[in-house]
Amino acid sequence: MISSVSTISRLTSNAIKRRGGRSFSSISKNTEDGNKKSFSTMTEVQSSVNDVMIDRFLSSPATSLRSSFPDIPQQQQHRLPNDMRERNDLYQDEEIRSMAGIDSELRNDWTKAEIAEIYDLPFHELMYRSATVHRMYWNPAEVQQCTLLSIKTGGCTEDCSYCSQSVRHKTFVKPTPTMKVAEVLEAAARAKEAGSTRFCMGAAWRELGEKKNAFRHILSMVEGVNGMGMEVCCTLGMLNTEQAKQLKDAGLTAYNHNLDTSPEHYPKVITTRSYEDRLNTISNVRDAGISVCCGGILGLGEEETDRVGLLHVLATLPEHPESVPINALVAVKGTPMGEDDDIGKVDAFDMSRMIATARIVMPRTMVRLSAGRLSFS
């Protein structure tokens, strides 16, 4: 994660409500040996602004995470694990967090009506609520810089109406072969040097299928990037259970597989892959122990009800995605959506409303700003 702290914030009104109805200013958890471990939710103010850590979760000085997480280096033993699954496991019995009059809880039983009510809040109220929830779970002065590299461009057989890489559309994109392992690792090294802590590799094809030689190369890429100490993400189309397991064994951190839009609007955008196909791949990724990165695109001719519908699907999955990228359509001439002037009318307020609603209904999820961001001021 990249920290850039410009202000000091002391969030003294944080409270955690546990099952049983009591409120605490810290999270308590019983360890296997019967001892109680406490994790403070208060801001720790250091002597230097550059050292300030805002709203991080730190263990109390008298305790250590070494017994539960022996692989954590000594100098980080008072920090909770970076792995989202390990981190969330510490709060399985947590019910509600509260701050500044706003309650937040991890739920998988949201209704469309509840999400729509949040989405339709007056803009400033929505911003306030989402910013407050964000500060309950995340450092508000911290973002993660990621780099995405297309390791196989063009030639995809899908008919996604927005995509310039489909063979069904006549665009400026020309098919290229899969990049060599050494080229990808050189690009990853440059990305790390530029400040990225996550490196994602994308291939323009429908599925891995029987691409055994290409898959071997991709596994080598994953191992190489993982060896640099970066988070590794891939987006390679549909995966089966064995392919997902091999990627996990190679060191893959996350797999991106977007749903794009609501189930109702989806058939108007893509016909060569079903919504259920996408959900099956997400399930295979999750079962392999890989973090799920799954979001959508605004500007595909959808209604606001479709945006709510997409969030509803994501927020009611058995486990929320660890990452939800919110994209805005980048219209490309030659694609069906690049020729329709009524498509893609998305502004910063649309994006902000979608991001804010995602933050509230999936508080532990990292919301990512991806395609389309360069078109905003």
Coordinates of C-alpha atoms in Angstrom, one line a residue:
M1 CA 0.0 0.0 0.0
I2 CA 1.2 3.5 -0.7
S3 CA 0.9 6.0 2.2
S4 CA 0.8 9.7 1.7
V5 CA -0.4 11.4 4.9
S6 CA -1.1 15.1 4.7
T7 CA -3.3 15.5 7.8
I8 CA -3.5 14.0 11.3
S9 CA -6.9 12.6 12.3
R10 CA -7.7 11.3 15.8
L11 CA -10.9 9.1 15.5
T12 CA -11.8 9.0 19.2
S13 CA -15.5 8.0 18.6
N14 CA -14.8 4.6 17.1
A15 CA -16.7 1.8 18.8
I16 CA -17.1 -1.9 18.1
K17 CA -20.3 -3.6 19.1
R18 CA -19.9 -7.3 19.9
R19 CA -22.5 -10.0 20.0
G20 CA -24.1 -9.5 23.4
G21 CA -24.8 -5.8 22.9
R22 CA -21.7 -4.3 24.7
S23 CA -19.6 -1.6 23.1
F24 CA -15.8 -1.4 23.2
S25 CA -13.1 0.9 21.9
S26 CA -11.2 -2.1 20.9
I27 CA -11.8 -5.5 19.4
S28 CA -11.3 -8.5 21.7
K29 CA -10.8 -12.1 20.6
N30 CA -10.1 -15.3 22.6
T31 CA -7.0 -17.1 21.4
E32 CA -6.6 -20.9 21.3
D33 CA -4.6 -20.9 24.5
G34 CA -7.5 -19.1 26.3
N35 CA -5.8 -15.7 26.5
K36 CA -7.6 -12.6 25.3
K37 CA -6.1 -10.5 22.6
S38 CA -7.1 -6.9 22.0
F39 CA -6.8 -4.8 18.8
S40 CA -7.1 -1.1 19.2
T41 CA -9.2 0.8 16.6
M42 CA -7.9 4.2 17.7
T43 CA -5.5 6.3 15.7
E44 CA -1.9 6.2 16.8
V45 CA -0.2 9.6 16.4
Q46 CA 3.5 9.4 16.0
S47 CA 6.2 12.0 16.6
S48 CA 6.5 12.7 12.9
V49 CA 3.8 13.5 10.3
N50 CA 5.5 11.0 7.9
D51 CA 5.0 8.3 10.5
V52 CA 1.4 8.9 11.2
M53 CA -0.8 5.8 10.9
I54 CA -4.5 6.7 10.6
D55 CA -7.2 4.3 11.7
R56 CA -5.0 1.2 11.3
F57 CA -5.7 -1.8 13.5
L58 CA -2.7 -2.3 15.9
S59 CA -2.5 -4.9 18.6
S60 CA -2.1 -3.7 22.1
P61 CA 1.5 -3.3 23.2
A62 CA 1.2 -6.2 25.7
T63 CA 0.3 -8.7 23.1
S64 CA 1.9 -10.3 20.1
L65 CA 0.6 -11.9 16.9
R66 CA 3.5 -14.3 16.8
S67 CA 1.6 -17.3 18.3
S68 CA -1.3 -17.0 15.8
F69 CA 0.8 -15.8 12.8
P70 CA 4.4 -17.1 13.2
D71 CA 5.4 -16.1 9.7
I72 CA 5.0 -12.3 10.4
P73 CA 8.4 -10.7 10.8
Q74 CA 9.5 -9.6 14.3
Q75 CA 9.3 -5.9 13.4
Q76 CA 5.7 -6.3 12.3
Q77 CA 4.5 -8.5 15.1
H78 CA 2.2 -5.7 16.4
R79 CA 0.5 -5.3 13.0
L80 CA -2.4 -7.4 11.8
P81 CA -1.8 -9.6 8.8
N82 CA -1.9 -8.0 5.3
D83 CA -3.7 -11.0 3.9
M84 CA -7.4 -10.0 3.8
R85 CA -8.6 -13.5 4.7
E86 CA -6.3 -13.8 7.7
R87 CA -7.3 -10.3 8.7
N88 CA -11.0 -10.9 8.4
D89 CA -10.8 -14.1 10.3
L90 CA -9.8 -12.2 13.4
Y91 CA -13.2 -10.4 13.3
Q92 CA -15.6 -13.3 12.6
D93 CA -17.5 -12.6 15.8
E94 CA -17.7 -8.9 15.2
E95 CA -21.2 -7.5 14.7
I96 CA -21.2 -3.8 14.3
R97 CA -18.7 -0.9 14.1
S98 CA -19.9 2.6 14.9
M99 CA -18.4 6.1 14.4
A100 CA -19.8 9.6 14.4
G101 CA -23.4 8.3 14.6
I102 CA -22.9 5.8 11.6
D103 CA -23.2 2.1 12.1
S104 CA -21.5 -0.4 9.7
E105 CA -21.6 -4.2 9.6
L106 CA -20.5 -6.9 7.2
R107 CA -23.7 -8.3 5.6
N108 CA -24.5 -10.7 2.8
D109 CA -28.2 -10.4 3.0
W110 CA -28.7 -7.0 1.5
T111 CA -31.9 -6.4 -0.5
K112 CA -32.1 -4.4 -3.7
A113 CA -34.4 -2.0 -2.0
E114 CA -31.9 -1.3 0.8
I115 CA -29.1 -0.8 -1.6
A116 CA -31.2 1.5 -3.8
E117 CA -32.1 3.6 -0.7
I118 CA -28.4 4.1 -0.1
Y119 CA -27.6 4.8 -3.7
D120 CA -30.4 7.4 -3.9
L121 CA -29.3 9.4 -0.8
P122 CA -28.7 13.1 -1.3
F123 CA -25.2 13.3 -2.7
H124 CA -23.5 15.0 0.3
E125 CA -25.2 12.7 2.8
L126 CA -24.0 9.7 0.7
M127 CA -20.5 11.1 0.7
Y128 CA -20.5 11.6 4.4
R129 CA -21.7 8.1 5.2
S130 CA -19.3 6.4 2.8
A131 CA -16.4 8.4 4.1
T132 CA -17.2 7.6 7.7
V133 CA -17.5 3.9 6.9
H134 CA -14.3 4.1 5.0
R135 CA -12.5 5.4 8.1
M136 CA -13.8 2.6 10.2
Y137 CA -12.0 0.0 8.1
W138 CA -9.3 1.7 6.1
N139 CA -6.6 4.3 6.3
P140 CA -8.3 7.3 4.6
A141 CA -4.9 8.7 3.4
E142 CA -3.8 5.5 1.7
V143 CA -4.3 4.2 -1.8
Q144 CA -2.7 1.3 -3.6
Q145 CA -1.1 1.9 -6.9
C146 CA -1.5 -1.0 -9.4
T147 CA -0.2 -1.7 -12.9
L148 CA -2.1 -3.7 -15.5
L149 CA -0.2 -5.2 -18.4
S150 CA -1.9 -6.8 -21.5
I151 CA 0.2 -9.9 -22.0
K152 CA -2.0 -11.1 -24.9
T153 CA -3.7 -8.3 -26.9
G154 CA -6.6 -8.8 -29.4
G155 CA -8.0 -11.8 -31.1
C156 CA -10.7 -12.6 -28.5
T157 CA -13.7 -14.6 -29.8
E158 CA -16.2 -13.0 -27.3
D159 CA -18.7 -10.4 -28.6
C160 CA -18.5 -7.9 -25.7
S161 CA -20.1 -4.8 -27.2
Y162 CA -17.6 -2.5 -25.5
C163 CA -14.4 -4.3 -26.2
S164 CA -11.9 -3.3 -28.8
Q165 CA -10.1 -6.6 -28.6
S166 CA -12.9 -8.7 -30.0
V167 CA -12.3 -10.3 -33.4
R168 CA -16.0 -9.4 -34.2
H169 CA -15.3 -5.7 -34.2
K170 CA -13.2 -3.7 -36.6
T171 CA -11.0 -1.5 -34.3
F172 CA -7.4 -0.2 -34.3
V173 CA -6.4 -3.1 -32.1
K174 CA -4.4 -5.8 -33.9
P175 CA -3.9 -9.3 -32.4
T176 CA -0.5 -9.9 -30.9
P177 CA 1.1 -13.1 -29.5
T178 CA 1.5 -13.7 -25.8
M179 CA 4.5 -11.8 -24.4
K180 CA 7.6 -13.7 -23.3
V181 CA 8.1 -14.3 -19.6
A182 CA 11.3 -12.2 -19.5
E183 CA 9.4 -9.2 -21.1
V184 CA 6.6 -9.4 -18.5
L185 CA 9.0 -9.6 -15.6
E186 CA 10.9 -6.6 -16.9
A187 CA 7.7 -4.7 -17.0
A188 CA 6.8 -5.8 -13.5
A189 CA 10.2 -4.6 -12.2
R190 CA 9.6 -1.2 -13.8
A191 CA 6.1 -1.0 -12.3
K192 CA 7.5 -1.8 -8.8
E193 CA 10.2 0.9 -9.3
A194 CA 7.5 3.4 -10.2
G195 CA 5.6 2.7 -7.0
S196 CA 3.1 -0.1 -7.8
T197 CA 2.6 -2.8 -5.2
R198 CA 0.2 -4.9 -7.3
F199 CA 0.8 -6.1 -10.8
C200 CA -2.0 -7.5 -12.9
M201 CA -1.6 -9.5 -16.2
G202 CA -4.5 -9.6 -18.7
A203 CA -5.0 -11.9 -21.7
A204 CA -7.6 -11.3 -24.4
W205 CA -9.2 -14.6 -24.7
R206 CA -12.5 -16.3 -23.7
E207 CA -10.9 -18.9 -21.4
L208 CA -7.6 -20.7 -20.7
G209 CA -9.1 -23.9 -22.0
E210 CA -6.4 -26.1 -23.5
K211 CA -3.8 -23.4 -23.9
K212 CA -1.3 -25.5 -21.9
N213 CA 1.9 -24.0 -23.3
A214 CA 0.7 -20.4 -22.7
F215 CA -0.5 -21.4 -19.2
R216 CA 2.9 -22.8 -18.3
H217 CA 4.4 -19.4 -19.3
I218 CA 1.8 -17.6 -17.3
L219 CA 2.5 -19.7 -14.2
S220 CA 6.2 -18.7 -14.6
M221 CA 5.2 -15.0 -14.8
V222 CA 3.1 -15.3 -11.6
E223 CA 6.0 -17.0 -9.8
G224 CA 8.4 -14.3 -11.0
V225 CA 6.2 -11.3 -10.0
N226 CA 5.4 -13.0 -6.6
G227 CA 9.2 -13.3 -6.1
M228 CA 9.6 -9.6 -6.4
G229 CA 7.4 -9.1 -3.3
M230 CA 4.4 -7.7 -5.2
E231 CA 0.8 -8.7 -5.2
V232 CA 0.1 -10.7 -8.4
C233 CA -3.3 -10.5 -10.2
C234 CA -4.4 -12.1 -13.5
T235 CA -7.4 -11.8 -15.7
L236 CA -7.5 -14.7 -18.2
G237 CA -11.1 -15.4 -18.9
M238 CA -12.9 -18.4 -17.6
L239 CA -11.0 -20.8 -15.3
N240 CA -11.7 -24.4 -14.2
T241 CA -11.0 -25.6 -10.7
E242 CA -7.6 -27.2 -11.5
Q243 CA -6.4 -24.1 -13.3
A244 CA -7.3 -22.0 -10.4
K245 CA -5.5 -24.3 -8.0
Q246 CA -2.3 -24.2 -10.2
L247 CA -2.4 -20.4 -10.2
K248 CA -2.8 -20.4 -6.4
D249 CA 0.2 -22.8 -6.1
A250 CA 2.3 -20.5 -8.3
G251 CA 1.7 -17.6 -5.9
L252 CA -1.3 -15.7 -7.4
T253 CA -2.8 -13.2 -5.1
A254 CA -6.0 -12.2 -6.9
Y255 CA -8.0 -13.0 -10.0
N256 CA -10.0 -10.4 -11.8
H257 CA -13.3 -11.5 -13.4
N258 CA -15.8 -8.7 -13.7
L259 CA -19.6 -9.2 -13.9
D260 CA -19.8 -5.9 -15.9
T261 CA -23.4 -5.1 -15.1
S262 CA -26.7 -6.4 -13.7
P263 CA -28.0 -9.9 -14.7
E264 CA -30.9 -8.2 -16.4
H265 CA -28.9 -5.8 -18.6
Y266 CA -26.1 -8.3 -19.2
P267 CA -27.6 -10.0 -22.3
K268 CA -27.8 -6.6 -24.0
V269 CA -24.0 -6.3 -23.7
I270 CA -22.6 -9.9 -24.2
T271 CA -24.1 -13.0 -25.7
T272 CA -21.2 -15.4 -26.0
R273 CA -20.7 -15.9 -22.2
S274 CA -23.5 -16.2 -19.7
Y275 CA -23.7 -14.5 -16.3
E276 CA -23.6 -17.9 -14.7
D277 CA -20.3 -18.7 -16.5
R278 CA -18.8 -15.7 -14.8
L279 CA -20.2 -16.6 -11.4
N280 CA -18.8 -20.1 -11.8
T281 CA -15.3 -18.8 -12.5
I282 CA -15.6 -16.6 -9.4
S283 CA -16.6 -19.6 -7.4
N284 CA -13.6 -21.6 -8.7
V285 CA -11.2 -18.8 -7.8
R286 CA -12.6 -18.5 -4.3
D287 CA -12.5 -22.2 -3.7
A288 CA -8.8 -22.2 -4.6
G289 CA -8.1 -19.7 -1.9
I290 CA -7.4 -16.8 -4.4
S291 CA -8.7 -13.3 -3.6
V292 CA -11.6 -12.3 -5.9
C293 CA -11.4 -9.0 -7.8
C294 CA -14.8 -8.4 -9.4
G295 CA -16.7 -5.2 -10.4
G296 CA -18.4 -3.6 -13.4
I297 CA -18.5 -0.9 -16.0
L298 CA -20.7 2.2 -16.0
G299 CA -21.9 3.6 -19.3
L300 CA -23.0 0.4 -21.0
G301 CA -26.5 1.8 -21.6
E302 CA -27.7 0.6 -18.2
E303 CA -30.2 2.2 -16.0
E304 CA -29.5 3.2 -12.4
T305 CA -31.5 0.1 -11.3
D306 CA -28.9 -2.0 -13.1
R307 CA -26.1 -0.3 -11.2
V308 CA -28.0 -1.2 -8.0
G309 CA -28.5 -4.7 -9.4
L310 CA -24.8 -5.2 -9.9
L311 CA -24.0 -4.1 -6.4
H312 CA -26.7 -6.4 -5.1
V313 CA -25.1 -9.4 -6.8
L314 CA -21.6 -8.5 -5.4
A315 CA -22.9 -7.7 -1.9
T316 CA -24.8 -11.0 -1.6
L317 CA -22.1 -13.4 -2.7
P318 CA -21.2 -15.9 0.0
E319 CA -18.1 -13.8 0.6
H320 CA -17.7 -10.2 -0.6
P321 CA -15.0 -9.8 -3.3
E322 CA -11.7 -8.5 -1.7
S323 CA -11.6 -6.0 -4.5
V324 CA -14.3 -4.3 -6.5
P325 CA -13.1 -2.2 -9.5
I326 CA -15.5 0.5 -10.7
N327 CA -14.9 1.3 -14.3
A328 CA -16.3 3.9 -16.7
L329 CA -16.7 2.9 -20.4
V330 CA -13.9 4.0 -22.6
A331 CA -15.8 4.1 -25.9
V332 CA -13.8 2.8 -28.9
K333 CA -14.7 3.4 -32.5
G334 CA -15.5 0.2 -34.3
T335 CA -17.3 -1.4 -31.3
P336 CA -21.1 -1.4 -31.1
M337 CA -20.9 0.9 -28.0
G338 CA -18.3 3.1 -29.6
E339 CA -20.7 4.0 -32.4
D340 CA -23.7 5.0 -30.2
D341 CA -23.6 8.6 -29.0
D342 CA -26.1 7.9 -26.3
I343 CA -23.8 5.3 -24.7
G344 CA -21.1 6.2 -22.1
K345 CA -22.6 9.3 -20.6
V346 CA -21.0 8.8 -17.3
D347 CA -19.7 11.7 -15.1
A348 CA -17.7 12.0 -11.9
F349 CA -20.9 12.1 -9.9
D350 CA -22.1 8.8 -11.3
M351 CA -18.8 7.2 -10.4
S352 CA -18.7 8.8 -7.0
R353 CA -22.3 7.5 -6.2
M354 CA -21.4 4.0 -7.3
I355 CA -18.1 4.0 -5.4
A356 CA -19.7 5.4 -2.2
T357 CA -22.6 2.8 -2.3
A358 CA -20.1 0.0 -2.8
R359 CA -18.1 1.2 0.2
I360 CA -21.1 1.2 2.5
V361 CA -22.5 -2.2 1.5
M362 CA -19.1 -3.9 1.3
P363 CA -17.0 -2.2 4.0
R364 CA -14.1 -4.6 4.1
T365 CA -13.7 -4.6 0.3
M366 CA -11.1 -2.5 -1.4
V367 CA -12.9 -0.4 -4.0
R368 CA -10.6 0.3 -7.0
L369 CA -10.9 3.1 -9.5
S370 CA -9.9 1.7 -12.9
A371 CA -10.8 2.3 -16.6
G372 CA -12.2 5.7 -17.4
R373 CA -10.6 7.6 -14.6
L374 CA -8.4 9.7 -17.0
S375 CA -11.6 11.2 -18.5
F376 CA -12.4 13.0 -15.2
S377 CA -10.9 16.2 -14.0

